[in-house]
């Protein structure tokens, strides 16, 4: 084993598994990368720098397989200790052992993923102080960094009617205390970004909801959080993670377009970007590619939560990504907008309830990382070796004429445009050639 930094204390959790090597597609070794060679340079950057992969603390270390119909199925050894600080340290040892062996450069957490919330804010603050001291040591020893931090403003019963959008001002104040603390924590650990996912910022029924008031409160809250973080020297980016529903019937941060409109309306565009999640896109009746494109076109593609939904199930199943076709479509968007602004790829994905081996955690992440690597390599070849770009450009060539340009630049009025119709005559039909485009991905995979 190459790196033993994670062996803090004397316990190894993932016994029999060493550092995951890159071996190429023909290897027989089960636990190896077939595509993700972190040093491979594609489109001018190493795969490591393109993706900036992160492990999601809540699923990977805390996802025990419990669902509304059944108890946990995964008895993770790092969750066994009864004392909260001991349990948090064990969990963190396991996290850094896992991430070091896997070779991911980042992680992400909610405040109370790190350590169990206390009975009051003071107890929680004390606990977070202790575990973040420990996190700092682990980060320094391993070189693993924090991609983003956030506060869990949805699990505790106090948030059942929302956090920043709660009709009770006292709950809004509690959410503020938690966010202030989570910002401090993110700063302390050198976190590069800070995320807001408004899990319960929405409504269950409009009959008991003053929607305008609630969304104004949300904007006010985001301003306060941003102003505080900036006053403390935070220079990173704030991300909003759109999701249309679940746990609420309707979430205000519905999709990328809605969030961009909201940020513009409330003068938050300068500090916020988007964190696009695959399964949230499909819940909003969009494709992942669509959400990425909307964010990229607005110059606001900040980061990504990687997972996938299930074609038959209508909820956020958070499965690990494995669909090469869809990921290649996504990578075409990402390469063409020159990557993420500040963020990376966080595996907001969990094992299935009946995947109960510790090695399943490795298979899941290796599979996801390999799928992204293969998709990026494919997308790069489509962009650099195929006629894709030229063909797409040619589809709009009529706007590159003097008249087309006059229209695009705003120097043509409606009567002039309408008059052109008479000179042009009936336009001939131009095929969109969708099937040709669709075949490209399989051709280059
Ligand atoms: C839930 C969200 C959540 C955020 C972080 O659906 O994806 O996990 O990423 O609060
Ligand atoms: Ni997410
Ligand atoms: Ni999600």
GROMACS .gro file of C-alpha atoms and ligand atoms in nm:
model
  457
    1UNK     CA    1   0.000   0.000   0.000
    2UNK     CA    2   0.142   0.332  -0.108
    3UNK     CA    3  -0.013   0.575   0.133
    4UNK     CA    4  -0.073   0.507   0.496
    5UNK     CA    5  -0.164   0.860   0.605
    6UNK     CA    6  -0.524   0.760   0.656
    7UNK     CA    7  -0.424   0.513   0.922
    8UNK     CA    8  -0.488   0.749   1.205
    9UNK     CA    9  -0.545   0.555   1.517
   10UNK     CA   10  -0.473   0.191   1.440
   11UNK     CA   11  -0.793   0.085   1.275
   12UNK     CA   12  -0.823   0.007   0.907
   13UNK     CA   13  -1.185  -0.015   0.791
   14UNK     CA   14  -1.150  -0.126   0.430
   15UNK     CA   15  -0.923  -0.421   0.491
   16UNK     CA   16  -0.789  -0.606   0.193
   17UNK     CA   17  -0.836  -0.305  -0.032
   18UNK     CA   18  -0.535  -0.090  -0.121
   19UNK     CA   19  -0.494   0.220  -0.331
   20UNK     CA   20  -0.708   0.172  -0.644
   21UNK     CA   21  -0.474   0.163  -0.943
   22UNK     CA   22  -0.540   0.270  -1.301
   23UNK     CA   23  -0.488  -0.039  -1.516
   24UNK     CA   24  -0.665   0.030  -1.844
   25UNK     CA   25  -0.972  -0.128  -2.002
   26UNK     CA   26  -0.833  -0.480  -2.043
   27UNK     CA   27  -0.734  -0.546  -1.685
   28UNK     CA   28  -0.877  -0.844  -1.498
   29UNK     CA   29  -0.841  -0.679  -1.161
   30UNK     CA   30  -1.182  -0.608  -1.008
   31UNK     CA   31  -1.093  -0.301  -0.808
   32UNK     CA   32  -0.910  -0.094  -1.068
   33UNK     CA   33  -0.980   0.204  -1.291
   34UNK     CA   34  -1.024   0.118  -1.656
   35UNK     CA   35  -1.067   0.473  -1.787
   36UNK     CA   36  -0.993   0.718  -1.507
   37UNK     CA   37  -0.620   0.779  -1.532
   38UNK     CA   38  -0.600   1.096  -1.326
   39UNK     CA   39  -0.287   1.214  -1.508
   40UNK     CA   40  -0.418   1.165  -1.860
   41UNK     CA   41  -0.442   1.498  -2.039
   42UNK     CA   42  -0.757   1.559  -2.243
   43UNK     CA   43  -0.835   1.896  -2.402
   44UNK     CA   44  -0.538   2.055  -2.230
   45UNK     CA   45  -0.614   1.944  -1.874
   46UNK     CA   46  -0.560   1.632  -1.666
   47UNK     CA   47  -0.865   1.421  -1.588
   48UNK     CA   48  -0.810   1.500  -1.223
   49UNK     CA   49  -0.841   1.873  -1.293
   50UNK     CA   50  -1.136   1.836  -1.528
   51UNK     CA   51  -1.350   1.649  -1.281
   52UNK     CA   52  -1.236   1.749  -0.932
   53UNK     CA   53  -1.423   1.446  -0.795
   54UNK     CA   54  -1.567   1.464  -0.448
   55UNK     CA   55  -1.713   1.209  -0.209
   56UNK     CA   56  -2.046   1.303  -0.049
   57UNK     CA   57  -2.008   1.247   0.323
   58UNK     CA   58  -2.379   1.193   0.387
   59UNK     CA   59  -2.433   0.907   0.144
   60UNK     CA   60  -2.096   0.739   0.142
   61UNK     CA   61  -2.023   0.743   0.514
   62UNK     CA   62  -2.374   0.788   0.649
   63UNK     CA   63  -2.605   0.615   0.402
   64UNK     CA   64  -2.710   0.308   0.592
   65UNK     CA   65  -2.968   0.179   0.345
   66UNK     CA   66  -3.268   0.274   0.562
   67UNK     CA   67  -3.582   0.360   0.364
   68UNK     CA   68  -3.942   0.446   0.460
   69UNK     CA   69  -4.017   0.074   0.469
   70UNK     CA   70  -3.719  -0.066   0.651
   71UNK     CA   71  -3.437  -0.025   0.898
   72UNK     CA   72  -3.072   0.021   0.801
   73UNK     CA   73  -2.911  -0.270   0.622
   74UNK     CA   74  -2.552  -0.149   0.641
   75UNK     CA   75  -2.390  -0.180   0.975
   76UNK     CA   76  -2.099   0.048   0.905
   77UNK     CA   77  -1.835  -0.017   1.172
   78UNK     CA   78  -1.751   0.354   1.191
   79UNK     CA   79  -2.101   0.431   1.316
   80UNK     CA   80  -2.088   0.185   1.608
   81UNK     CA   81  -1.957   0.409   1.890
   82UNK     CA   82  -2.224   0.560   2.116
   83UNK     CA   83  -2.028   0.872   2.209
   84UNK     CA   84  -2.092   1.138   1.939
   85UNK     CA   85  -1.733   1.265   1.920
   86UNK     CA   86  -1.588   0.914   1.909
   87UNK     CA   87  -1.836   0.817   1.640
   88UNK     CA   88  -1.755   1.130   1.440
   89UNK     CA   89  -1.383   1.059   1.460
   90UNK     CA   90  -1.429   0.698   1.353
   91UNK     CA   91  -1.646   0.813   1.066
   92UNK     CA   92  -1.382   1.063   0.963
   93UNK     CA   93  -1.105   0.802   0.982
   94UNK     CA   94  -1.313   0.582   0.754
   95UNK     CA   95  -1.385   0.876   0.521
   96UNK     CA   96  -1.021   0.968   0.475
   97UNK     CA   97  -0.913   0.605   0.441
   98UNK     CA   98  -1.178   0.557   0.171
   99UNK     CA   99  -1.097   0.878  -0.017
  100UNK     CA  100  -0.723   0.816  -0.005
  101UNK     CA  101  -0.758   0.463  -0.135
  102UNK     CA  102  -0.998   0.577  -0.406
  103UNK     CA  103  -0.781   0.874  -0.502
  104UNK     CA  104  -1.044   1.151  -0.494
  105UNK     CA  105  -0.915   1.500  -0.424
  106UNK     CA  106  -1.227   1.646  -0.254
  107UNK     CA  107  -1.517   1.583  -0.021
  108UNK     CA  108  -1.844   1.763   0.061
  109UNK     CA  109  -2.056   1.769   0.376
  110UNK     CA  110  -2.352   1.916   0.562
  111UNK     CA  111  -2.267   2.041   0.911
  112UNK     CA  112  -2.432   1.753   1.093
  113UNK     CA  113  -2.293   1.487   0.862
  114UNK     CA  114  -1.965   1.545   1.041
  115UNK     CA  115  -2.104   1.496   1.389
  116UNK     CA  116  -2.446   1.438   1.538
  117UNK     CA  117  -2.640   1.757   1.615
  118UNK     CA  118  -2.650   1.839   1.988
  119UNK     CA  119  -2.954   1.920   2.203
  120UNK     CA  120  -2.897   2.295   2.154
  121UNK     CA  121  -2.692   2.528   1.935
  122UNK     CA  122  -2.414   2.568   2.192
  123UNK     CA  123  -2.361   2.194   2.224
  124UNK     CA  124  -2.366   2.155   1.846
  125UNK     CA  125  -2.113   2.438   1.806
  126UNK     CA  126  -1.880   2.274   2.058
  127UNK     CA  127  -1.904   1.941   1.879
  128UNK     CA  128  -1.839   2.097   1.539
  129UNK     CA  129  -1.539   2.281   1.676
  130UNK     CA  130  -1.387   1.955   1.800
  131UNK     CA  131  -1.450   1.751   1.486
  132UNK     CA  132  -1.334   2.028   1.254
  133UNK     CA  133  -1.001   2.042   1.438
  134UNK     CA  134  -0.972   1.673   1.360
  135UNK     CA  135  -1.080   1.728   0.997
  136UNK     CA  136  -0.809   1.987   0.957
  137UNK     CA  137  -0.546   1.735   1.067
  138UNK     CA  138  -0.683   1.471   0.832
  139UNK     CA  139  -0.693   1.716   0.540
  140UNK     CA  140  -0.335   1.821   0.601
  141UNK     CA  141  -0.210   1.463   0.629
  142UNK     CA  142  -0.389   1.344   0.314
  143UNK     CA  143  -0.398   1.654   0.091
  144UNK     CA  144  -0.773   1.600   0.042
  145UNK     CA  145  -0.970   1.925   0.030
  146UNK     CA  146  -1.322   2.046   0.091
  147UNK     CA  147  -1.506   2.118  -0.235
  148UNK     CA  148  -1.804   2.266  -0.054
  149UNK     CA  149  -1.976   2.285   0.278
  150UNK     CA  150  -2.343   2.333   0.355
  151UNK     CA  151  -2.592   2.327   0.642
  152UNK     CA  152  -2.860   2.064   0.679
  153UNK     CA  153  -3.177   2.277   0.695
  154UNK     CA  154  -3.423   1.998   0.620
  155UNK     CA  155  -3.384   1.693   0.850
  156UNK     CA  156  -3.473   1.834   1.192
  157UNK     CA  157  -3.848   1.857   1.268
  158UNK     CA  158  -3.813   2.234   1.328
  159UNK     CA  159  -3.771   2.270   0.952
  160UNK     CA  160  -4.089   2.085   0.858
  161UNK     CA  161  -4.238   2.414   0.727
  162UNK     CA  162  -3.915   2.533   0.569
  163UNK     CA  163  -3.597   2.703   0.690
  164UNK     CA  164  -3.541   3.050   0.537
  165UNK     CA  165  -3.899   3.036   0.407
  166UNK     CA  166  -4.055   2.919   0.734
  167UNK     CA  167  -4.363   3.121   0.839
  168UNK     CA  168  -4.218   3.131   1.193
  169UNK     CA  169  -3.945   3.396   1.228
  170UNK     CA  170  -3.782   3.197   1.512
  171UNK     CA  171  -3.712   2.908   1.276
  172UNK     CA  172  -3.558   3.149   1.025
  173UNK     CA  173  -3.330   3.272   1.303
  174UNK     CA  174  -3.231   2.915   1.390
  175UNK     CA  175  -3.150   2.848   1.025
  176UNK     CA  176  -2.935   3.162   1.026
  177UNK     CA  177  -2.742   3.038   1.329
  178UNK     CA  178  -2.678   2.711   1.153
  179UNK     CA  179  -2.572   2.877   0.828
  180UNK     CA  180  -2.340   3.119   1.004
  181UNK     CA  181  -2.180   2.823   1.178
  182UNK     CA  182  -2.156   2.621   0.856
  183UNK     CA  183  -1.992   2.916   0.678
  184UNK     CA  184  -1.740   2.945   0.962
  185UNK     CA  185  -1.676   2.572   0.935
  186UNK     CA  186  -1.629   2.589   0.558
  187UNK     CA  187  -1.387   2.880   0.599
  188UNK     CA  188  -1.192   2.702   0.872
  189UNK     CA  189  -1.147   2.398   0.650
  190UNK     CA  190  -1.052   2.600   0.342
  191UNK     CA  191  -1.372   2.499   0.158
  192UNK     CA  192  -1.373   2.630  -0.197
  193UNK     CA  193  -1.749   2.682  -0.227
  194UNK     CA  194  -2.067   2.694  -0.021
  195UNK     CA  195  -2.394   2.527  -0.128
  196UNK     CA  196  -2.759   2.605  -0.065
  197UNK     CA  197  -2.999   2.326  -0.139
  198UNK     CA  198  -3.346   2.434  -0.030
  199UNK     CA  199  -3.492   2.096   0.049
  200UNK     CA  200  -3.790   2.235   0.236
  201UNK     CA  201  -3.790   2.584   0.085
  202UNK     CA  202  -4.119   2.539  -0.095
  203UNK     CA  203  -4.472   2.443  -0.007
  204UNK     CA  204  -4.699   2.146   0.049
  205UNK     CA  205  -5.016   2.350  -0.014
  206UNK     CA  206  -5.063   2.703  -0.150
  207UNK     CA  207  -5.372   2.741   0.068
  208UNK     CA  208  -5.157   2.796   0.376
  209UNK     CA  209  -4.871   2.973   0.197
  210UNK     CA  210  -4.787   3.338   0.120
  211UNK     CA  211  -4.555   3.252  -0.163
  212UNK     CA  212  -4.426   3.601  -0.239
  213UNK     CA  213  -4.339   3.660   0.124
  214UNK     CA  214  -4.157   3.328   0.148
  215UNK     CA  215  -3.951   3.378  -0.166
  216UNK     CA  216  -3.862   3.733  -0.056
  217UNK     CA  217  -3.744   3.587   0.275
  218UNK     CA  218  -3.532   3.334   0.090
  219UNK     CA  219  -3.365   3.611  -0.111
  220UNK     CA  220  -3.310   3.820   0.202
  221UNK     CA  221  -3.158   3.518   0.376
  222UNK     CA  222  -2.919   3.449   0.086
  223UNK     CA  223  -2.807   3.813   0.090
  224UNK     CA  224  -2.737   3.796   0.463
  225UNK     CA  225  -2.542   3.472   0.429
  226UNK     CA  226  -2.339   3.604   0.138
  227UNK     CA  227  -2.265   3.935   0.312
  228UNK     CA  228  -2.155   3.754   0.626
  229UNK     CA  229  -1.930   3.511   0.441
  230UNK     CA  230  -1.769   3.791   0.241
  231UNK     CA  231  -1.711   3.992   0.561
  232UNK     CA  232  -1.525   3.689   0.698
  233UNK     CA  233  -1.300   3.670   0.392
  234UNK     CA  234  -1.475   3.394   0.197
  235UNK     CA  235  -1.374   3.436  -0.166
  236UNK     CA  236  -1.533   3.120  -0.307
  237UNK     CA  237  -1.860   3.081  -0.490
  238UNK     CA  238  -2.207   3.017  -0.353
  239UNK     CA  239  -2.402   2.752  -0.536
  240UNK     CA  240  -2.776   2.702  -0.549
  241UNK     CA  241  -2.877   2.345  -0.622
  242UNK     CA  242  -3.208   2.337  -0.811
  243UNK     CA  243  -3.461   2.062  -0.745
  244UNK     CA  244  -3.830   2.078  -0.833
  245UNK     CA  245  -3.981   1.878  -0.547
  246UNK     CA  246  -3.915   1.615  -0.281
  247UNK     CA  247  -3.942   1.646   0.012
  248UNK     CA  248  -4.177   1.938  -0.066
  249UNK     CA  249  -4.455   1.916  -0.322
  250UNK     CA  250  -4.299   2.222  -0.486
  251UNK     CA  251  -3.950   2.359  -0.424
  252UNK     CA  252  -3.889   2.728  -0.509
  253UNK     CA  253  -3.550   2.647  -0.667
  254UNK     CA  254  -3.737   2.440  -0.926
  255UNK     CA  255  -3.482   2.417  -1.207
  256UNK     CA  256  -3.188   2.606  -1.355
  257UNK     CA  257  -3.398   2.860  -1.545
  258UNK     CA  258  -3.614   2.935  -1.240
  259UNK     CA  259  -3.313   2.983  -1.016
  260UNK     CA  260  -3.135   3.209  -1.264
  261UNK     CA  261  -3.449   3.425  -1.285
  262UNK     CA  262  -3.474   3.436  -0.906
  263UNK     CA  263  -3.109   3.534  -0.864
  264UNK     CA  264  -3.147   3.807  -1.125
  265UNK     CA  265  -3.467   3.941  -0.967
  266UNK     CA  266  -3.301   3.960  -0.627
  267UNK     CA  267  -2.964   4.094  -0.737
  268UNK     CA  268  -2.765   3.784  -0.642
  269UNK     CA  269  -2.613   3.699  -0.980
  270UNK     CA  270  -2.264   3.820  -0.896
  271UNK     CA  271  -2.203   3.579  -0.609
  272UNK     CA  272  -2.410   3.272  -0.694
  273UNK     CA  273  -2.378   2.999  -0.952
  274UNK     CA  274  -2.558   2.668  -0.997
  275UNK     CA  275  -2.488   2.317  -0.878
  276UNK     CA  276  -2.668   2.091  -1.125
  277UNK     CA  277  -2.776   1.745  -1.013
  278UNK     CA  278  -2.865   1.477  -1.266
  279UNK     CA  279  -3.161   1.326  -1.088
  280UNK     CA  280  -3.303   1.670  -1.003
  281UNK     CA  281  -3.297   1.757  -1.373
  282UNK     CA  282  -3.502   1.453  -1.463
  283UNK     CA  283  -3.746   1.516  -1.176
  284UNK     CA  284  -3.805   1.859  -1.335
  285UNK     CA  285  -3.889   1.685  -1.665
  286UNK     CA  286  -3.563   1.800  -1.819
  287UNK     CA  287  -3.256   1.611  -1.928
  288UNK     CA  288  -2.929   1.654  -1.743
  289UNK     CA  289  -2.785   1.799  -2.063
  290UNK     CA  290  -3.063   2.059  -2.073
  291UNK     CA  291  -2.997   2.182  -1.719
  292UNK     CA  292  -2.623   2.201  -1.783
  293UNK     CA  293  -2.680   2.393  -2.104
  294UNK     CA  294  -2.914   2.644  -1.939
  295UNK     CA  295  -2.659   2.706  -1.663
  296UNK     CA  296  -2.366   2.723  -1.905
  297UNK     CA  297  -2.543   2.964  -2.141
  298UNK     CA  298  -2.596   3.201  -1.849
  299UNK     CA  299  -2.227   3.169  -1.752
  300UNK     CA  300  -2.343   3.006  -1.430
  301UNK     CA  301  -2.237   2.642  -1.444
  302UNK     CA  302  -2.066   2.616  -1.108
  303UNK     CA  303  -2.062   2.252  -1.009
  304UNK     CA  304  -2.234   1.916  -1.045
  305UNK     CA  305  -2.391   1.656  -0.818
  306UNK     CA  306  -2.348   1.330  -1.003
  307UNK     CA  307  -2.599   1.047  -0.982
  308UNK     CA  308  -2.879   0.908  -1.194
  309UNK     CA  309  -3.249   0.841  -1.157
  310UNK     CA  310  -3.446   0.535  -1.246
  311UNK     CA  311  -3.654   0.538  -1.565
  312UNK     CA  312  -3.953   0.384  -1.389
  313UNK     CA  313  -3.936   0.553  -1.047
  314UNK     CA  314  -4.047   0.909  -1.001
  315UNK     CA  315  -3.826   1.007  -0.711
  316UNK     CA  316  -3.464   1.099  -0.640
  317UNK     CA  317  -3.314   0.748  -0.639
  318UNK     CA  318  -2.958   0.885  -0.635
  319UNK     CA  319  -2.799   0.588  -0.808
  320UNK     CA  320  -2.440   0.600  -0.921
  321UNK     CA  321  -2.396   0.728  -1.277
  322UNK     CA  322  -2.330   0.467  -1.545
  323UNK     CA  323  -2.507   0.583  -1.860
  324UNK     CA  324  -2.226   0.657  -2.105
  325UNK     CA  325  -2.453   0.807  -2.367
  326UNK     CA  326  -2.606   1.061  -2.129
  327UNK     CA  327  -2.273   1.142  -1.971
  328UNK     CA  328  -2.119   1.205  -2.312
  329UNK     CA  329  -2.399   1.450  -2.393
  330UNK     CA  330  -2.317   1.620  -2.061
  331UNK     CA  331  -1.945   1.630  -2.130
  332UNK     CA  332  -2.008   1.793  -2.469
  333UNK     CA  333  -2.170   2.081  -2.282
  334UNK     CA  334  -1.902   2.096  -2.016
  335UNK     CA  335  -1.610   2.093  -2.260
  336UNK     CA  336  -1.768   2.360  -2.478
  337UNK     CA  337  -1.820   2.598  -2.187
  338UNK     CA  338  -1.466   2.536  -2.056
  339UNK     CA  339  -1.565   2.345  -1.745
  340UNK     CA  340  -1.705   2.430  -1.408
  341UNK     CA  341  -1.675   2.766  -1.242
  342UNK     CA  342  -1.524   2.685  -0.909
  343UNK     CA  343  -1.683   2.346  -0.853
  344UNK     CA  344  -1.632   1.984  -0.948
  345UNK     CA  345  -1.819   1.655  -0.955
  346UNK     CA  346  -1.964   1.546  -0.624
  347UNK     CA  347  -2.100   1.192  -0.608
  348UNK     CA  348  -2.435   1.269  -0.450
  349UNK     CA  349  -2.520   0.902  -0.494
  350UNK     CA  350  -2.587   0.610  -0.268
  351UNK     CA  351  -2.559   0.235  -0.272
  352UNK     CA  352  -2.875   0.033  -0.315
  353UNK     CA  353  -3.023  -0.093   0.011
  354UNK     CA  354  -2.914  -0.446  -0.069
  355UNK     CA  355  -2.554  -0.359  -0.163
  356UNK     CA  356  -2.415  -0.425   0.179
  357UNK     CA  357  -2.045  -0.505   0.131
  358UNK     CA  358  -1.791  -0.236   0.212
  359UNK     CA  359  -1.632  -0.310  -0.125
  360UNK     CA  360  -1.960  -0.203  -0.291
  361UNK     CA  361  -1.869   0.155  -0.198
  362UNK     CA  362  -1.555   0.117  -0.407
  363UNK     CA  363  -1.729  -0.048  -0.702
  364UNK     CA  364  -1.987   0.230  -0.706
  365UNK     CA  365  -1.737   0.517  -0.708
  366UNK     CA  366  -1.493   0.348  -0.945
  367UNK     CA  367  -1.780   0.283  -1.186
  368UNK     CA  368  -1.889   0.646  -1.171
  369UNK     CA  369  -1.539   0.783  -1.218
  370UNK     CA  370  -1.468   0.549  -1.508
  371UNK     CA  371  -1.796   0.639  -1.675
  372UNK     CA  372  -1.717   1.012  -1.653
  373UNK     CA  373  -1.365   0.957  -1.785
  374UNK     CA  374  -1.483   0.755  -2.082
  375UNK     CA  375  -1.754   1.010  -2.156
  376UNK     CA  376  -1.509   1.300  -2.146
  377UNK     CA  377  -1.264   1.125  -2.374
  378UNK     CA  378  -1.548   1.048  -2.616
  379UNK     CA  379  -1.684   1.403  -2.608
  380UNK     CA  380  -1.338   1.543  -2.672
  381UNK     CA  381  -1.296   1.320  -2.977
  382UNK     CA  382  -1.635   1.425  -3.110
  383UNK     CA  383  -1.536   1.789  -3.072
  384UNK     CA  384  -1.188   1.757  -3.215
  385UNK     CA  385  -1.203   1.470  -3.470
  386UNK     CA  386  -1.557   1.472  -3.603
  387UNK     CA  387  -1.743   1.718  -3.827
  388UNK     CA  388  -1.978   1.792  -3.533
  389UNK     CA  389  -1.882   2.151  -3.465
  390UNK     CA  390  -1.875   2.255  -3.831
  391UNK     CA  391  -2.204   2.089  -3.902
  392UNK     CA  392  -2.372   2.260  -3.610
  393UNK     CA  393  -2.221   2.593  -3.708
  394UNK     CA  394  -2.334   2.545  -4.067
  395UNK     CA  395  -2.692   2.492  -3.950
  396UNK     CA  396  -2.698   2.858  -3.848
  397UNK     CA  397  -2.486   2.990  -4.138
  398UNK     CA  398  -2.766   3.209  -4.274
  399UNK     CA  399  -2.724   3.430  -3.967
  400UNK     CA  400  -2.361   3.487  -4.063
  401UNK     CA  401  -2.469   3.677  -4.375
  402UNK     CA  402  -2.480   4.061  -4.360
  403UNK     CA  403  -2.858   4.055  -4.322
  404UNK     CA  404  -2.853   3.778  -4.061
  405UNK     CA  405  -2.597   3.972  -3.864
  406UNK     CA  406  -2.801   4.289  -3.881
  407UNK     CA  407  -3.091   4.096  -3.728
  408UNK     CA  408  -2.874   3.939  -3.456
  409UNK     CA  409  -2.709   4.264  -3.359
  410UNK     CA  410  -3.039   4.449  -3.332
  411UNK     CA  411  -2.984   4.688  -3.621
  412UNK     CA  412  -3.280   4.564  -3.826
  413UNK     CA  413  -3.643   4.654  -3.766
  414UNK     CA  414  -3.947   4.436  -3.821
  415UNK     CA  415  -4.058   4.588  -4.158
  416UNK     CA  416  -3.706   4.537  -4.301
  417UNK     CA  417  -3.703   4.177  -4.179
  418UNK     CA  418  -4.052   4.118  -4.313
  419UNK     CA  419  -3.958   4.268  -4.651
  420UNK     CA  420  -3.680   4.012  -4.684
  421UNK     CA  421  -3.943   3.740  -4.691
  422UNK     CA  422  -4.047   3.862  -5.033
  423UNK     CA  423  -3.693   3.845  -5.171
  424UNK     CA  424  -3.625   3.504  -5.018
  425UNK     CA  425  -3.944   3.340  -5.142
  426UNK     CA  426  -4.061   3.017  -4.974
  427UNK     CA  427  -3.761   2.879  -4.780
  428UNK     CA  428  -3.663   2.525  -4.877
  429UNK     CA  429  -3.690   2.264  -4.598
  430UNK     CA  430  -3.360   2.207  -4.415
  431UNK     CA  431  -3.319   1.875  -4.237
  432UNK     CA  432  -3.227   1.889  -3.868
  433UNK     CA  433  -3.049   1.554  -3.918
  434UNK     CA  434  -3.115   1.450  -3.559
  435UNK     CA  435  -3.035   1.085  -3.623
  436UNK     CA  436  -2.698   1.174  -3.770
  437UNK     CA  437  -2.616   1.365  -3.452
  438UNK     CA  438  -2.743   1.084  -3.232
  439UNK     CA  439  -2.527   0.828  -3.409
  440UNK     CA  440  -2.213   1.031  -3.341
  441UNK     CA  441  -2.192   0.936  -2.976
  442UNK     CA  442  -2.201   0.563  -3.039
  443UNK     CA  443  -1.954   0.609  -3.321
  444UNK     CA  444  -1.695   0.768  -3.092
  445UNK     CA  445  -1.758   0.578  -2.767
  446LIG     C1  446  -3.095   1.627  -0.210
  446LIG     C2  447  -2.979   1.709  -0.243
  446LIG     C3  448  -2.876   1.722  -0.131
  446LIG     C4  449  -2.783   1.837  -0.159
  446LIG     C5  450  -2.708   1.887  -0.042
  446LIG     O1  451  -3.171   1.586  -0.297
  446LIG     O2  452  -2.920   1.659  -0.358
  446LIG     O3  453  -2.809   1.602  -0.114
  446LIG     O4  454  -2.691   1.802  -0.256
  446LIG     O5  455  -2.791   1.939   0.055
  447LIG    NI1  456  -2.732   1.713  -0.431
  448LIG    NI1  457  -3.057   1.510  -0.471
   0.00000   0.00000   0.00000
